[in-house]
Short mmCIF file of C-alpha atoms in Angstrom, two decimals:
data_model
loop_
_atom_site.label_atom_id
_atom_site.label_comp_id
_atom_site.label_asym_id
_atom_site.label_seq_id
_atom_site.Cartn_x
_atom_site.Cartn_y
_atom_site.Cartn_z
CA MET A 1 -8.59 -31.51 -27.99
CA ASN A 2 -10.03 -28.40 -29.58
CA GLN A 3 -12.05 -29.32 -32.70
CA LYS A 4 -11.26 -26.09 -34.59
CA THR A 5 -7.49 -25.82 -34.01
CA GLY A 6 -6.61 -29.43 -33.28
CA ALA A 7 -4.61 -28.37 -30.18
CA ASN A 8 -5.12 -29.17 -26.54
CA PRO A 9 -6.33 -26.30 -24.36
CA PRO A 10 -3.63 -24.80 -22.13
CA TYR A 11 -3.37 -26.16 -18.60
CA VAL A 12 -4.50 -23.59 -16.06
CA ARG A 13 -3.66 -24.43 -12.49
CA THR A 14 -5.89 -22.80 -9.90
CA MET A 15 -4.12 -20.57 -7.41
CA ASN A 16 -7.01 -20.32 -4.96
CA ARG A 17 -5.69 -20.88 -1.45
CA TRP A 18 -2.48 -22.47 -2.73
CA TRP A 19 -0.83 -21.98 0.63
CA LEU A 20 -3.40 -24.17 2.42
CA ARG A 21 -2.14 -27.26 0.60
CA ASP A 22 1.14 -27.49 2.51
CA PRO A 23 1.63 -26.97 6.30
CA TYR A 24 5.00 -25.29 5.62
CA PHE A 25 3.29 -22.58 3.60
CA VAL A 26 0.52 -22.20 6.20
CA ARG A 27 3.18 -21.44 8.85
CA TYR A 28 4.92 -19.11 6.40
CA MET A 29 1.73 -17.16 5.71
CA VAL A 30 0.94 -16.88 9.43
CA ARG A 31 4.43 -15.52 10.05
CA GLU A 32 4.07 -13.04 7.20
CA THR A 33 0.68 -11.77 8.37
CA THR A 34 2.15 -10.92 11.77
CA ALA A 35 3.92 -8.04 10.02
CA PHE A 36 0.50 -6.35 9.87
CA ALA A 37 0.52 -6.26 13.67
CA VAL A 38 3.76 -4.29 13.53
CA ALA A 39 2.16 -1.85 11.09
CA VAL A 40 -1.00 -1.48 13.21
CA TYR A 41 1.01 -0.73 16.34
CA ALA A 42 3.14 1.77 14.43
CA ILE A 43 -0.09 3.54 13.47
CA VAL A 44 -1.29 3.49 17.10
CA LEU A 45 1.97 5.09 18.25
CA THR A 46 1.90 7.63 15.41
CA VAL A 47 -1.61 8.69 16.38
CA GLY A 48 -0.37 9.05 19.97
CA THR A 49 2.46 11.29 18.83
CA VAL A 50 0.07 13.44 16.81
CA ARG A 51 -2.30 13.70 19.79
CA LEU A 52 0.59 14.70 22.03
CA ALA A 53 1.47 17.49 19.61
CA GLN A 54 -2.18 18.65 19.59
CA GLY A 55 -2.20 19.39 23.30
CA GLU A 56 -3.10 18.00 26.68
CA ALA A 57 -6.81 17.43 25.96
CA ALA A 58 -6.07 15.44 22.78
CA TRP A 59 -3.38 13.43 24.59
CA ASN A 60 -5.72 12.60 27.48
CA GLY A 61 -8.41 11.57 24.99
CA TRP A 62 -5.96 9.21 23.31
CA LEU A 63 -4.98 7.75 26.69
CA ASP A 64 -8.66 7.24 27.54
CA ALA A 65 -9.17 5.45 24.22
CA LEU A 66 -6.26 3.13 25.07
CA ARG A 67 -7.99 2.20 28.33
CA SER A 68 -11.15 0.96 26.58
CA PRO A 69 -11.89 -2.80 26.59
CA VAL A 70 -11.63 -2.94 22.79
CA SER A 71 -8.20 -1.31 22.91
CA ILE A 72 -7.01 -3.65 25.64
CA LEU A 73 -8.19 -6.65 23.59
CA LEU A 74 -6.49 -5.23 20.49
CA HIS A 75 -3.25 -4.78 22.42
CA GLY A 76 -3.44 -8.39 23.67
CA VAL A 77 -3.86 -9.67 20.10
CA LEU A 78 -1.05 -7.39 18.91
CA LEU A 79 1.22 -8.64 21.70
CA VAL A 80 0.71 -12.26 20.67
CA ALA A 81 1.32 -11.38 17.02
CA MET A 82 4.46 -9.43 17.93
CA VAL A 83 5.85 -12.38 19.90
CA VAL A 84 5.22 -14.70 16.93
CA HIS A 85 6.82 -12.13 14.63
CA ALA A 86 9.87 -11.77 16.86
CA LYS A 87 10.22 -15.54 17.20
CA SER A 88 10.21 -15.94 13.43
CA TRP A 89 12.85 -13.22 13.06
CA PHE A 90 15.13 -14.80 15.64
CA ASP A 91 14.65 -18.26 14.11
CA ILE A 92 15.54 -16.91 10.66
CA MET A 93 18.48 -14.79 11.85
CA PRO A 94 21.13 -17.56 11.83
CA LYS A 95 20.08 -18.57 8.31
CA THR A 96 20.43 -15.08 6.86
CA MET A 97 23.64 -13.84 8.42
CA PRO A 98 27.16 -14.91 7.48
CA MET A 99 28.75 -17.76 9.39
CA ILE A 100 30.55 -16.65 12.54
CA PHE A 101 33.68 -18.47 13.64
CA ILE A 102 35.04 -18.20 17.17
CA GLY A 103 38.29 -19.97 17.96
CA GLY A 104 38.15 -21.85 14.66
CA HIS A 105 34.69 -23.30 15.37
CA ARG A 106 31.45 -22.19 13.78
CA LEU A 107 29.04 -20.49 16.17
CA ALA A 108 25.93 -22.64 16.57
CA PRO A 109 22.72 -21.22 15.05
CA SER A 110 20.97 -21.66 18.39
CA ALA A 111 23.55 -19.34 20.00
CA VAL A 112 22.66 -16.60 17.51
CA THR A 113 18.95 -17.05 18.25
CA ARG A 114 19.56 -17.02 22.01
CA ALA A 115 21.66 -13.85 21.66
CA GLY A 116 18.76 -12.17 19.86
CA TRP A 117 16.33 -13.13 22.62
CA ALA A 118 18.81 -12.01 25.29
CA ALA A 119 19.22 -8.61 23.60
CA THR A 120 15.43 -8.29 23.43
CA PHE A 121 15.10 -9.15 27.12
CA VAL A 122 17.79 -6.65 28.17
CA ALA A 123 16.25 -3.88 26.03
CA SER A 124 12.78 -4.62 27.44
CA VAL A 125 13.98 -4.54 31.04
CA ALA A 126 15.82 -1.28 30.36
CA LEU A 127 12.69 0.29 28.83
CA PHE A 128 10.49 -0.87 31.72
CA ALA A 129 13.03 0.49 34.22
CA LEU A 130 13.16 3.82 32.38
CA ALA A 131 9.36 4.02 32.28
CA TRP A 132 9.16 3.18 36.01
CA TRP A 133 11.78 5.78 36.89
CA TRP A 134 10.17 8.46 34.70
CA ARG A 135 6.57 7.92 35.84
CA PRO A 136 4.70 10.92 37.27
#
């Protein structure tokens, strides 16, 4: 109790590392930080587009930079983060969209998640096929 006012001091709860106290929040924060990987890769692709617009020498310099060991390591880390990010999106998808009924029965949440992964797989195969077909 405060001697001058006669009142108890206000309770101040520390917020330092609050998310480390609960495993649920640790997983949540890891999922949220993977969004930075999306931003970093968007920047990498934007720089590539700018270099392409600057001419062949700038484009080739950017391609050489992508072949460096540091860049390859960065892309490996970004790939892992992107997979975690995509997994979290597909796991959350059935919880955020309206219920779907087919033939009077509710579509299982796992079916929605599997459909998301299937669409990702089909789009990835199509992009790889296009890149293979269009290669010099």
